[in-house]
Structures are given as structure tokens and as C-alpha cells.
């Protein structure tokens, strides 16, 4: 029974991580396009905080 619970928790954690990664990739593409301010991107990608978006923007600008 504990094994089943652990597997379920692992799966939920994996799905949550995948969703976060997808949201981050979407925000990254939007930032690279440069057409929307971060506040507006936050409306389209609500799972990322404004702090996360600012960090992502900083990373992108450093690579450019």
C-alpha cells in the first residue's frame, strides 16, 4: 500500500514539474519575441510568479 502511495506521489510530482517546464518554455518564447511586457506574459502564464519571469528575462538577456 505504501508503495502505491509513493508511486502516486512521484507521478503527481513529475506531472507538476512537467507543467512548470512547459510554462517556463512558453514564457521564454514570449520574452524572446519581445512584444509583450512581463506583466502581460504573467497573465498568459499564471503558473509562473513575476519573480520567476524576471529571472527568466535576465537569463535570456545575458545569453543574447
N, CA, C and O atoms as a Tripos MOL2 file, in Angstrom:
@<TRIPOS>MOLECULE
protein
  256   255    64     0     0
PROTEIN
NO_CHARGES

@<TRIPOS>ATOM
      1 N           0.8170   -1.1950    0.0000 N.3       1 UNK1
      2 CA          0.0000    0.0000    0.0000 C.3       1 UNK1
      3 C           0.8650    1.2640    0.0000 C.2       1 UNK1
      4 O           0.5710    2.2150   -0.7250 O.2       1 UNK1
      5 N           1.9260    1.2790    0.8060 N.am      2 UNK2
      6 CA          2.8120    2.4380    0.8410 C.3       2 UNK2
      7 C           3.5020    2.6420   -0.4960 C.2       2 UNK2
      8 O           3.7220    3.7750   -0.9260 O.2       2 UNK2
      9 N           3.8410    1.5430   -1.1490 N.am      3 UNK3
     10 CA          4.4910    1.6410   -2.4470 C.3       3 UNK3
     11 C           3.5820    2.3210   -3.4590 C.2       3 UNK3
     12 O           4.0300    3.1510   -4.2500 O.2       3 UNK3
     13 N           2.3140    1.9670   -3.4310 N.am      4 UNK4
     14 CA          1.3460    2.5700   -4.3350 C.3       4 UNK4
     15 C           1.2160    4.0700   -4.0580 C.2       4 UNK4
     16 O           1.1690    4.8800   -4.9830 O.2       4 UNK4
     17 N           1.1590    4.4270   -2.7670 N.am      5 UNK5
     18 CA          1.0870    5.8340   -2.3830 C.3       5 UNK5
     19 C           2.3180    6.5770   -2.8680 C.2       5 UNK5
     20 O           2.1990    7.6730   -3.4160 O.2       5 UNK5
     21 N           3.4840    6.0110   -2.6780 N.am      6 UNK6
     22 CA          4.7250    6.6500   -3.1090 C.3       6 UNK6
     23 C           4.7640    6.8210   -4.6180 C.2       6 UNK6
     24 O           5.1890    7.8650   -5.1130 O.2       6 UNK6
     25 N           4.3300    5.8160   -5.3460 N.am      7 UNK7
     26 CA          4.3140    5.9090   -6.8020 C.3       7 UNK7
     27 C           3.3450    7.0110   -7.2580 C.2       7 UNK7
     28 O           3.6240    7.7380   -8.2110 O.2       7 UNK7
     29 N           2.2310    7.1200   -6.5780 N.am      8 UNK8
     30 CA          1.2600    8.1550   -6.9210 C.3       8 UNK8
     31 C           1.8450    9.5420   -6.6470 C.2       8 UNK8
     32 O           1.6880   10.4510   -7.4620 O.2       8 UNK8
     33 N           2.5080    9.7070   -5.5240 N.am      9 UNK9
     34 CA          3.1310   10.9770   -5.1930 C.3       9 UNK9
     35 C           4.2280   11.3260   -6.1970 C.2       9 UNK9
     36 O           4.3600   12.4810   -6.6040 O.2       9 UNK9
     37 N           4.9970   10.3440   -6.5860 N.am     10 UNK10
     38 CA          6.0610   10.5570   -7.5720 C.3      10 UNK10
     39 C           5.4520   10.9990   -8.9010 C.2      10 UNK10
     40 O           5.9650   11.9150   -9.5420 O.2      10 UNK10
     41 N           4.3790   10.3640   -9.3110 N.am     11 UNK11
     42 CA          3.7260   10.7050  -10.5710 C.3      11 UNK11
     43 C           3.1610   12.1190  -10.5170 C.2      11 UNK11
     44 O           3.3040   12.8760  -11.4770 O.2      11 UNK11
     45 N           2.5210   12.4840   -9.4100 N.am     12 UNK12
     46 CA          1.9820   13.8390   -9.2660 C.3      12 UNK12
     47 C           3.1020   14.8730   -9.3200 C.2      12 UNK12
     48 O           2.9640   15.9250   -9.9450 O.2      12 UNK12
     49 N           4.1950   14.5630   -8.6660 N.am     13 UNK13
     50 CA          5.3380   15.4740   -8.6630 C.3      13 UNK13
     51 C           5.9090   15.6240  -10.0680 C.2      13 UNK13
     52 O           6.2660   16.7270  -10.4830 O.2      13 UNK13
     53 N           5.9950   14.5200  -10.7960 N.am     14 UNK14
     54 CA          6.5070   14.5440  -12.1620 C.3      14 UNK14
     55 C           5.6050   15.3980  -13.0610 C.2      14 UNK14
     56 O           6.0970   16.2110  -13.8450 O.2      14 UNK14
     57 N           4.3060   15.2130  -12.9470 N.am     15 UNK15
     58 CA          3.3570   15.9710  -13.7740 C.3      15 UNK15
     59 C           3.4540   17.4590  -13.4530 C.2      15 UNK15
     60 O           3.4460   18.2950  -14.3560 O.2      15 UNK15
     61 N           3.5440   17.7820  -12.1800 N.am     16 UNK16
     62 CA          3.6680   19.1830  -11.7740 C.3      16 UNK16
     63 C           4.9490   19.7920  -12.3430 C.2      16 UNK16
     64 O           4.9460   20.9310  -12.8090 O.2      16 UNK16
     65 N           6.0210   19.0450  -12.3040 N.am     17 UNK17
     66 CA          7.3030   19.5140  -12.8400 C.3      17 UNK17
     67 C           7.2180   19.7210  -14.3510 C.2      17 UNK17
     68 O           7.7400   20.7070  -14.8720 O.2      17 UNK17
     69 N           6.5750   18.8120  -15.0430 N.am     18 UNK18
     70 CA          6.4160   18.9300  -16.4960 C.3      18 UNK18
     71 C           5.5990   20.1630  -16.8600 C.2      18 UNK18
     72 O           5.9320   20.8770  -17.8050 O.2      18 UNK18
     73 N           4.5420   20.4070  -16.1170 N.am     19 UNK19
     74 CA          3.7040   21.5860  -16.3830 C.3      19 UNK19
     75 C           4.4950   22.8710  -16.1590 C.2      19 UNK19
     76 O           4.3760   23.8320  -16.9200 O.2      19 UNK19
     77 N           5.2960   22.8700  -15.1110 N.am     20 UNK20
     78 CA          6.1160   24.0520  -14.8170 C.3      20 UNK20
     79 C           7.1200   24.2730  -15.9470 C.2      20 UNK20
     80 O           7.3310   25.4040  -16.3830 O.2      20 UNK20
     81 N           7.7370   23.1930  -16.4170 N.am     21 UNK21
     82 CA          8.7030   23.3030  -17.5130 C.3      21 UNK21
     83 C           8.0360   23.8390  -18.7830 C.2      21 UNK21
     84 O           8.6070   24.6740  -19.4840 O.2      21 UNK21
     85 N           6.8340   23.3580  -19.0720 N.am     22 UNK22
     86 CA          6.1070   23.8280  -20.2520 C.3      22 UNK22
     87 C           5.7620   25.3120  -20.1270 C.2      22 UNK22
     88 O           5.8880   26.0680  -21.0900 O.2      22 UNK22
     89 N           5.3320   25.7190  -18.9460 N.am     23 UNK23
     90 CA          5.0030   27.1300  -18.7170 C.3      23 UNK23
     91 C           6.2560   27.9820  -18.8790 C.2      23 UNK23
     92 O           6.2040   29.0630  -19.4660 O.2      23 UNK23
     93 N           7.3510   27.5090  -18.3730 N.am     24 UNK24
     94 CA          8.6170   28.2400  -18.4770 C.3      24 UNK24
     95 C           9.0450   28.3750  -19.9390 C.2      24 UNK24
     96 O           9.5050   29.4370  -20.3560 O.2      24 UNK24
     97 N           8.8950   27.3070  -20.7140 N.am     25 UNK25
     98 CA          9.2510   27.3490  -22.1350 C.3      25 UNK25
     99 C           8.3540   28.3310  -22.8900 C.2      25 UNK25
    100 O           8.8230   29.0670  -23.7580 O.2      25 UNK25
    101 N           7.0800   28.3380  -22.5580 N.am     26 UNK26
    102 CA          6.1410   29.2710  -23.1960 C.3      26 UNK26
    103 C           6.5400   30.7070  -22.8780 C.2      26 UNK26
    104 O           6.6080   31.5530  -23.7700 O.2      26 UNK26
    105 N           6.8010   30.9740  -21.6080 N.am     27 UNK27
    106 CA          7.2040   32.3250  -21.1960 C.3      27 UNK27
    107 C           8.5110   32.7220  -21.8650 C.2      27 UNK27
    108 O           8.6830   33.8710  -22.2710 O.2      27 UNK27
    109 N           9.4190   31.7850  -21.9770 N.am     28 UNK28
    110 CA         10.7080   32.0690  -22.6220 C.3      28 UNK28
    111 C          10.5030   32.4870  -24.0750 C.2      28 UNK28
    112 O          11.1110   33.4550  -24.5330 O.2      28 UNK28
    113 N           9.6620   31.7760  -24.7940 N.am     29 UNK29
    114 CA          9.3800   32.1440  -26.1830 C.3      29 UNK29
    115 C           8.7500   33.5260  -26.2670 C.2      29 UNK29
    116 O           9.0850   34.3130  -27.1520 O.2      29 UNK29
    117 N           7.8490   33.8170  -25.3570 N.am     30 UNK30
    118 CA          7.1640   35.1170  -25.3690 C.3      30 UNK30
    119 C           8.1510   36.2480  -25.0670 C.2      30 UNK30
    120 O           8.0900   37.3130  -25.6820 O.2      30 UNK30
    121 N           9.0500   36.0130  -24.1300 N.am     31 UNK31
    122 CA         10.0510   37.0290  -23.7890 C.3      31 UNK31
    123 C          10.9830   37.2580  -24.9740 C.2      31 UNK31
    124 O          11.3240   38.3980  -25.2900 O.2      31 UNK31
    125 N          11.3900   36.1830  -25.6220 N.am     32 UNK32
    126 CA         12.2940   36.3060  -26.7700 C.3      32 UNK32
    127 C          11.6390   37.0830  -27.9130 C.2      32 UNK32
    128 O          12.3180   37.8090  -28.6390 O.2      32 UNK32
    129 N          10.3340   36.9360  -28.0720 N.am     33 UNK33
    130 CA          9.6290   37.6740  -29.1200 C.3      33 UNK33
    131 C           9.6710   39.1700  -28.8330 C.2      33 UNK33
    132 O           9.6820   39.9810  -29.7590 O.2      33 UNK33
    133 N           9.6940   39.5390  -27.5530 N.am     34 UNK34
    134 CA          9.8390   40.9280  -27.1610 C.3      34 UNK34
    135 C           8.6410   41.8180  -27.4360 C.2      34 UNK34
    136 O           8.7790   43.0410  -27.4760 O.2      34 UNK34
    137 N           7.4800   41.2340  -27.6230 N.am     35 UNK35
    138 CA          6.3040   42.0360  -27.9640 C.3      35 UNK35
    139 C           5.4130   42.3440  -26.7650 C.2      35 UNK35
    140 O           4.5580   43.2270  -26.8390 O.2      35 UNK35
    141 N           5.6050   41.6230  -25.6610 N.am     36 UNK36
    142 CA          4.7490   41.8050  -24.5040 C.3      36 UNK36
    143 C           5.5750   42.1230  -23.2610 C.2      36 UNK36
    144 O           6.6650   41.5790  -23.0880 O.2      36 UNK36
    145 N           5.0700   42.9910  -22.4030 N.am     37 UNK37
    146 CA          5.7460   43.2280  -21.1300 C.3      37 UNK37
    147 C           5.5410   42.0240  -20.2020 C.2      37 UNK37
    148 O           4.6210   41.2310  -20.4020 O.2      37 UNK37
    149 N           6.3910   41.8980  -19.2000 N.am     38 UNK38
    150 CA          6.2940   40.7640  -18.2830 C.3      38 UNK38
    151 C           4.9430   40.6770  -17.5950 C.2      38 UNK38
    152 O           4.4290   39.5810  -17.3710 O.2      38 UNK38
    153 N           4.3650   41.8180  -17.2610 N.am     39 UNK39
    154 CA          3.0610   41.8140  -16.5910 C.3      39 UNK39
    155 C           1.9970   41.1410  -17.4530 C.2      39 UNK39
    156 O           1.1120   40.4570  -16.9390 O.2      39 UNK39
    157 N           2.0880   41.3350  -18.7460 N.am     40 UNK40
    158 CA          1.1200   40.7140  -19.6490 C.3      40 UNK40
    159 C           1.4280   39.2320  -19.8420 C.2      40 UNK40
    160 O           0.5120   38.4130  -19.9120 O.2      40 UNK40
    161 N           2.6920   38.8870  -19.9260 N.am     41 UNK41
    162 CA          3.0760   37.4740  -20.0260 C.3      41 UNK41
    163 C           2.5770   36.7280  -18.7950 C.2      41 UNK41
    164 O           2.1400   35.5820  -18.8980 O.2      41 UNK41
    165 N           2.6400   37.3680  -17.6390 N.am     42 UNK42
    166 CA          2.1670   36.7460  -16.3950 C.3      42 UNK42
    167 C           0.6820   36.3990  -16.4770 C.2      42 UNK42
    168 O           0.2360   35.4400  -15.8480 O.2      42 UNK42
    169 N          -0.0830   37.1680  -17.2420 N.am     43 UNK43
    170 CA         -1.4960   36.8610  -17.4130 C.3      43 UNK43
    171 C          -1.6950   35.5890  -18.2370 C.2      43 UNK43
    172 O          -2.6300   34.8260  -17.9940 O.2      43 UNK43
    173 N          -0.8170   35.3670  -19.2040 N.am     44 UNK44
    174 CA         -0.9210   34.1930  -20.0680 C.3      44 UNK44
    175 C          -0.2740   32.9550  -19.4650 C.2      44 UNK44
    176 O          -0.6170   31.8300  -19.8280 O.2      44 UNK44
    177 N           0.6570   33.1600  -18.5500 N.am     45 UNK45
    178 CA          1.3660   32.0480  -17.9100 C.3      45 UNK45
    179 C           1.2720   32.2490  -16.3850 C.2      45 UNK45
    180 O           2.2710   32.5530  -15.7330 O.2      45 UNK45
    181 N           0.0730   32.0780  -15.8290 N.am     46 UNK46
    182 CA         -0.1260   32.3960  -14.4140 C.3      46 UNK46
    183 C           0.5820   31.4600  -13.4380 C.2      46 UNK46
    184 O           0.6950   31.7740  -12.2530 O.2      46 UNK46
    185 N           1.0570   30.3230  -13.9200 N.am     47 UNK47
    186 CA          1.7300   29.3910  -13.0030 C.3      47 UNK47
    187 C           3.1360   29.8550  -12.6340 C.2      47 UNK47
    188 O           3.7490   29.3040  -11.7200 O.2      47 UNK47
    189 N           3.6520   30.8640  -13.3390 N.am     48 UNK48
    190 CA          4.9620   31.4210  -13.0070 C.3      48 UNK48
    191 C           4.7810   32.7480  -12.2850 C.2      48 UNK48
    192 O           3.9660   33.5810  -12.6810 O.2      48 UNK48
    193 N           5.5460   32.9290  -11.2300 N.am     49 UNK49
    194 CA          5.4680   34.1870  -10.4960 C.3      49 UNK49
    195 C           6.1890   35.2880  -11.2720 C.2      49 UNK49
    196 O           6.9660   35.0140  -12.1870 O.2      49 UNK49
    197 N           5.9250   36.5080  -10.8980 N.am     50 UNK50
    198 CA          6.6010   37.6390  -11.5310 C.3      50 UNK50
    199 C           8.1040   37.5470  -11.2890 C.2      50 UNK50
    200 O           8.8930   37.8950  -12.1680 O.2      50 UNK50
    201 N           8.5070   37.0840  -10.1120 N.am     51 UNK51
    202 CA          9.9360   36.9150   -9.8280 C.3      51 UNK51
    203 C          10.5750   35.8900  -10.7660 C.2      51 UNK51
    204 O          11.6880   36.0940  -11.2510 O.2      51 UNK51
    205 N           9.8650   34.7880  -11.0180 N.am     52 UNK52
    206 CA         10.3810   33.7810  -11.9480 C.3      52 UNK52
    207 C          10.5050   34.3500  -13.3540 C.2      52 UNK52
    208 O          11.4810   34.0780  -14.0530 O.2      52 UNK52
    209 N           9.5230   35.1370  -13.7660 N.am     53 UNK53
    210 CA          9.5720   35.7480  -15.0910 C.3      53 UNK53
    211 C          10.7340   36.7290  -15.2060 C.2      53 UNK53
    212 O          11.4040   36.7830  -16.2370 O.2      53 UNK53
    213 N          10.9720   37.5010  -14.1540 N.am     54 UNK54
    214 CA         12.0950   38.4470  -14.1660 C.3      54 UNK54
    215 C          13.4230   37.7110  -14.2440 C.2      54 UNK54
    216 O          14.3280   38.1300  -14.9660 O.2      54 UNK54
    217 N          13.5440   36.6110  -13.4990 N.am     55 UNK55
    218 CA         14.7690   35.8030  -13.5490 C.3      55 UNK55
    219 C          14.9750   35.2250  -14.9530 C.2      55 UNK55
    220 O          16.0880   35.2300  -15.4790 O.2      55 UNK55
    221 N          13.9020   34.7360  -15.5410 N.am     56 UNK56
    222 CA         13.9740   34.1700  -16.8850 C.3      56 UNK56
    223 C          14.3650   35.2350  -17.8920 C.2      56 UNK56
    224 O          15.1780   34.9800  -18.7800 O.2      56 UNK56
    225 N          13.8000   36.4200  -17.7640 N.am     57 UNK57
    226 CA         14.1430   37.5190  -18.6590 C.3      57 UNK57
    227 C          15.6320   37.8770  -18.5170 C.2      57 UNK57
    228 O          16.3080   38.1150  -19.5180 O.2      57 UNK57
    229 N          16.1290   37.9140  -17.3110 N.am     58 UNK58
    230 CA         17.5440   38.2220  -17.0680 C.3      58 UNK58
    231 C          18.4280   37.1660  -17.7230 C.2      58 UNK58
    232 O          19.4250   37.5000  -18.3630 O.2      58 UNK58
    233 N          18.0660   35.8900  -17.5650 N.am     59 UNK59
    234 CA         18.8400   34.8090  -18.1850 C.3      59 UNK59
    235 C          18.8710   34.9590  -19.6970 C.2      59 UNK59
    236 O          19.9210   34.8060  -20.3200 O.2      59 UNK59
    237 N          17.7260   35.2560  -20.2830 N.am     60 UNK60
    238 CA         17.6240   35.3900  -21.7320 C.3      60 UNK60
    239 C          18.4640   36.5670  -22.2290 C.2      60 UNK60
    240 O          19.1620   36.4550  -23.2360 O.2      60 UNK60
    241 N          18.3970   37.6710  -21.5330 N.am     61 UNK61
    242 CA         19.1440   38.8690  -21.9400 C.3      61 UNK61
    243 C          20.6540   38.6520  -21.8230 C.2      61 UNK61
    244 O          21.4190   39.2130  -22.6070 O.2      61 UNK61
    245 N          21.0870   37.8470  -20.8570 N.am     62 UNK62
    246 CA         22.5070   37.5600  -20.7080 C.3      62 UNK62
    247 C          23.0250   36.6940  -21.8480 C.2      62 UNK62
    248 O          24.1860   36.8020  -22.2420 O.2      62 UNK62
    249 N          22.1470   35.8270  -22.3790 N.am     63 UNK63
    250 CA         22.5470   34.9420  -23.4660 C.3      63 UNK63
    251 C          22.5420   35.6430  -24.8130 C.2      63 UNK63
    252 O          23.1830   35.1840  -25.7580 O.2      63 UNK63
    253 N          21.8200   36.7520  -24.9040 N.am     64 UNK64
    254 CA         21.6910   37.4520  -26.1840 C.3      64 UNK64
    255 C          22.9230   38.2500  -26.5220 C.2      64 UNK64
    256 O          22.9720   38.8970  -27.5680 O.2      64 UNK64
@<TRIPOS>BOND
     1     1     2 1
     2     2     3 1
     3     3     4 2
     4     3     5 am
     5     5     6 1
     6     6     7 1
     7     7     8 2
     8     7     9 am
     9     9    10 1
    10    10    11 1
    11    11    12 2
    12    11    13 am
    13    13    14 1
    14    14    15 1
    15    15    16 2
    16    15    17 am
    17    17    18 1
    18    18    19 1
    19    19    20 2
    20    19    21 am
    21    21    22 1
    22    22    23 1
    23    23    24 2
    24    23    25 am
    25    25    26 1
    26    26    27 1
    27    27    28 2
    28    27    29 am
    29    29    30 1
    30    30    31 1
    31    31    32 2
    32    31    33 am
    33    33    34 1
    34    34    35 1
    35    35    36 2
    36    35    37 am
    37    37    38 1
    38    38    39 1
    39    39    40 2
    40    39    41 am
    41    41    42 1
    42    42    43 1
    43    43    44 2
    44    43    45 am
    45    45    46 1
    46    46    47 1
    47    47    48 2
    48    47    49 am
    49    49    50 1
    50    50    51 1
    51    51    52 2
    52    51    53 am
    53    53    54 1
    54    54    55 1
    55    55    56 2
    56    55    57 am
    57    57    58 1
    58    58    59 1
    59    59    60 2
    60    59    61 am
    61    61    62 1
    62    62    63 1
    63    63    64 2
    64    63    65 am
    65    65    66 1
    66    66    67 1
    67    67    68 2
    68    67    69 am
    69    69    70 1
    70    70    71 1
    71    71    72 2
    72    71    73 am
    73    73    74 1
    74    74    75 1
    75    75    76 2
    76    75    77 am
    77    77    78 1
    78    78    79 1
    79    79    80 2
    80    79    81 am
    81    81    82 1
    82    82    83 1
    83    83    84 2
    84    83    85 am
    85    85    86 1
    86    86    87 1
    87    87    88 2
    88    87    89 am
    89    89    90 1
    90    90    91 1
    91    91    92 2
    92    91    93 am
    93    93    94 1
    94    94    95 1
    95    95    96 2
    96    95    97 am
    97    97    98 1
    98    98    99 1
    99    99   100 2
   100    99   101 am
   101   101   102 1
   102   102   103 1
   103   103   104 2
   104   103   105 am
   105   105   106 1
   106   106   107 1
   107   107   108 2
   108   107   109 am
   109   109   110 1
   110   110   111 1
   111   111   112 2
   112   111   113 am
   113   113   114 1
   114   114   115 1
   115   115   116 2
   116   115   117 am
   117   117   118 1
   118   118   119 1
   119   119   120 2
   120   119   121 am
   121   121   122 1
   122   122   123 1
   123   123   124 2
   124   123   125 am
   125   125   126 1
   126   126   127 1
   127   127   128 2
   128   127   129 am
   129   129   130 1
   130   130   131 1
   131   131   132 2
   132   131   133 am
   133   133   134 1
   134   134   135 1
   135   135   136 2
   136   135   137 am
   137   137   138 1
   138   138   139 1
   139   139   140 2
   140   139   141 am
   141   141   142 1
   142   142   143 1
   143   143   144 2
   144   143   145 am
   145   145   146 1
   146   146   147 1
   147   147   148 2
   148   147   149 am
   149   149   150 1
   150   150   151 1
   151   151   152 2
   152   151   153 am
   153   153   154 1
   154   154   155 1
   155   155   156 2
   156   155   157 am
   157   157   158 1
   158   158   159 1
   159   159   160 2
   160   159   161 am
   161   161   162 1
   162   162   163 1
   163   163   164 2
   164   163   165 am
   165   165   166 1
   166   166   167 1
   167   167   168 2
   168   167   169 am
   169   169   170 1
   170   170   171 1
   171   171   172 2
   172   171   173 am
   173   173   174 1
   174   174   175 1
   175   175   176 2
   176   175   177 am
   177   177   178 1
   178   178   179 1
   179   179   180 2
   180   179   181 am
   181   181   182 1
   182   182   183 1
   183   183   184 2
   184   183   185 am
   185   185   186 1
   186   186   187 1
   187   187   188 2
   188   187   189 am
   189   189   190 1
   190   190   191 1
   191   191   192 2
   192   191   193 am
   193   193   194 1
   194   194   195 1
   195   195   196 2
   196   195   197 am
   197   197   198 1
   198   198   199 1
   199   199   200 2
   200   199   201 am
   201   201   202 1
   202   202   203 1
   203   203   204 2
   204   203   205 am
   205   205   206 1
   206   206   207 1
   207   207   208 2
   208   207   209 am
   209   209   210 1
   210   210   211 1
   211   211   212 2
   212   211   213 am
   213   213   214 1
   214   214   215 1
   215   215   216 2
   216   215   217 am
   217   217   218 1
   218   218   219 1
   219   219   220 2
   220   219   221 am
   221   221   222 1
   222   222   223 1
   223   223   224 2
   224   223   225 am
   225   225   226 1
   226   226   227 1
   227   227   228 2
   228   227   229 am
   229   229   230 1
   230   230   231 1
   231   231   232 2
   232   231   233 am
   233   233   234 1
   234   234   235 1
   235   235   236 2
   236   235   237 am
   237   237   238 1
   238   238   239 1
   239   239   240 2
   240   239   241 am
   241   241   242 1
   242   242   243 1
   243   243   244 2
   244   243   245 am
   245   245   246 1
   246   246   247 1
   247   247   248 2
   248   247   249 am
   249   249   250 1
   250   250   251 1
   251   251   252 2
   252   251   253 am
   253   253   254 1
   254   254   255 1
   255   255   256 2
@<TRIPOS>SUBSTRUCTURE
     1 UNK1         2 RESIDUE 1 A UNK
     2 UNK2         6 RESIDUE 1 A UNK
     3 UNK3        10 RESIDUE 1 A UNK
     4 UNK4        14 RESIDUE 1 A UNK
     5 UNK5        18 RESIDUE 1 A UNK
     6 UNK6        22 RESIDUE 1 A UNK
     7 UNK7        26 RESIDUE 1 A UNK
     8 UNK8        30 RESIDUE 1 A UNK
     9 UNK9        34 RESIDUE 1 A UNK
    10 UNK10       38 RESIDUE 1 A UNK
    11 UNK11       42 RESIDUE 1 A UNK
    12 UNK12       46 RESIDUE 1 A UNK
    13 UNK13       50 RESIDUE 1 A UNK
    14 UNK14       54 RESIDUE 1 A UNK
    15 UNK15       58 RESIDUE 1 A UNK
    16 UNK16       62 RESIDUE 1 A UNK
    17 UNK17       66 RESIDUE 1 A UNK
    18 UNK18       70 RESIDUE 1 A UNK
    19 UNK19       74 RESIDUE 1 A UNK
    20 UNK20       78 RESIDUE 1 A UNK
    21 UNK21       82 RESIDUE 1 A UNK
    22 UNK22       86 RESIDUE 1 A UNK
    23 UNK23       90 RESIDUE 1 A UNK
    24 UNK24       94 RESIDUE 1 A UNK
    25 UNK25       98 RESIDUE 1 A UNK
    26 UNK26      102 RESIDUE 1 A UNK
    27 UNK27      106 RESIDUE 1 A UNK
    28 UNK28      110 RESIDUE 1 A UNK
    29 UNK29      114 RESIDUE 1 A UNK
    30 UNK30      118 RESIDUE 1 A UNK
    31 UNK31      122 RESIDUE 1 A UNK
    32 UNK32      126 RESIDUE 1 A UNK
    33 UNK33      130 RESIDUE 1 A UNK
    34 UNK34      134 RESIDUE 1 A UNK
    35 UNK35      138 RESIDUE 1 A UNK
    36 UNK36      142 RESIDUE 1 A UNK
    37 UNK37      146 RESIDUE 1 A UNK
    38 UNK38      150 RESIDUE 1 A UNK
    39 UNK39      154 RESIDUE 1 A UNK
    40 UNK40      158 RESIDUE 1 A UNK
    41 UNK41      162 RESIDUE 1 A UNK
    42 UNK42      166 RESIDUE 1 A UNK
    43 UNK43      170 RESIDUE 1 A UNK
    44 UNK44      174 RESIDUE 1 A UNK
    45 UNK45      178 RESIDUE 1 A UNK
    46 UNK46      182 RESIDUE 1 A UNK
    47 UNK47      186 RESIDUE 1 A UNK
    48 UNK48      190 RESIDUE 1 A UNK
    49 UNK49      194 RESIDUE 1 A UNK
    50 UNK50      198 RESIDUE 1 A UNK
    51 UNK51      202 RESIDUE 1 A UNK
    52 UNK52      206 RESIDUE 1 A UNK
    53 UNK53      210 RESIDUE 1 A UNK
    54 UNK54      214 RESIDUE 1 A UNK
    55 UNK55      218 RESIDUE 1 A UNK
    56 UNK56      222 RESIDUE 1 A UNK
    57 UNK57      226 RESIDUE 1 A UNK
    58 UNK58      230 RESIDUE 1 A UNK
    59 UNK59      234 RESIDUE 1 A UNK
    60 UNK60      238 RESIDUE 1 A UNK
    61 UNK61      242 RESIDUE 1 A UNK
    62 UNK62      246 RESIDUE 1 A UNK
    63 UNK63      250 RESIDUE 1 A UNK
    64 UNK64      254 RESIDUE 1 A UNK
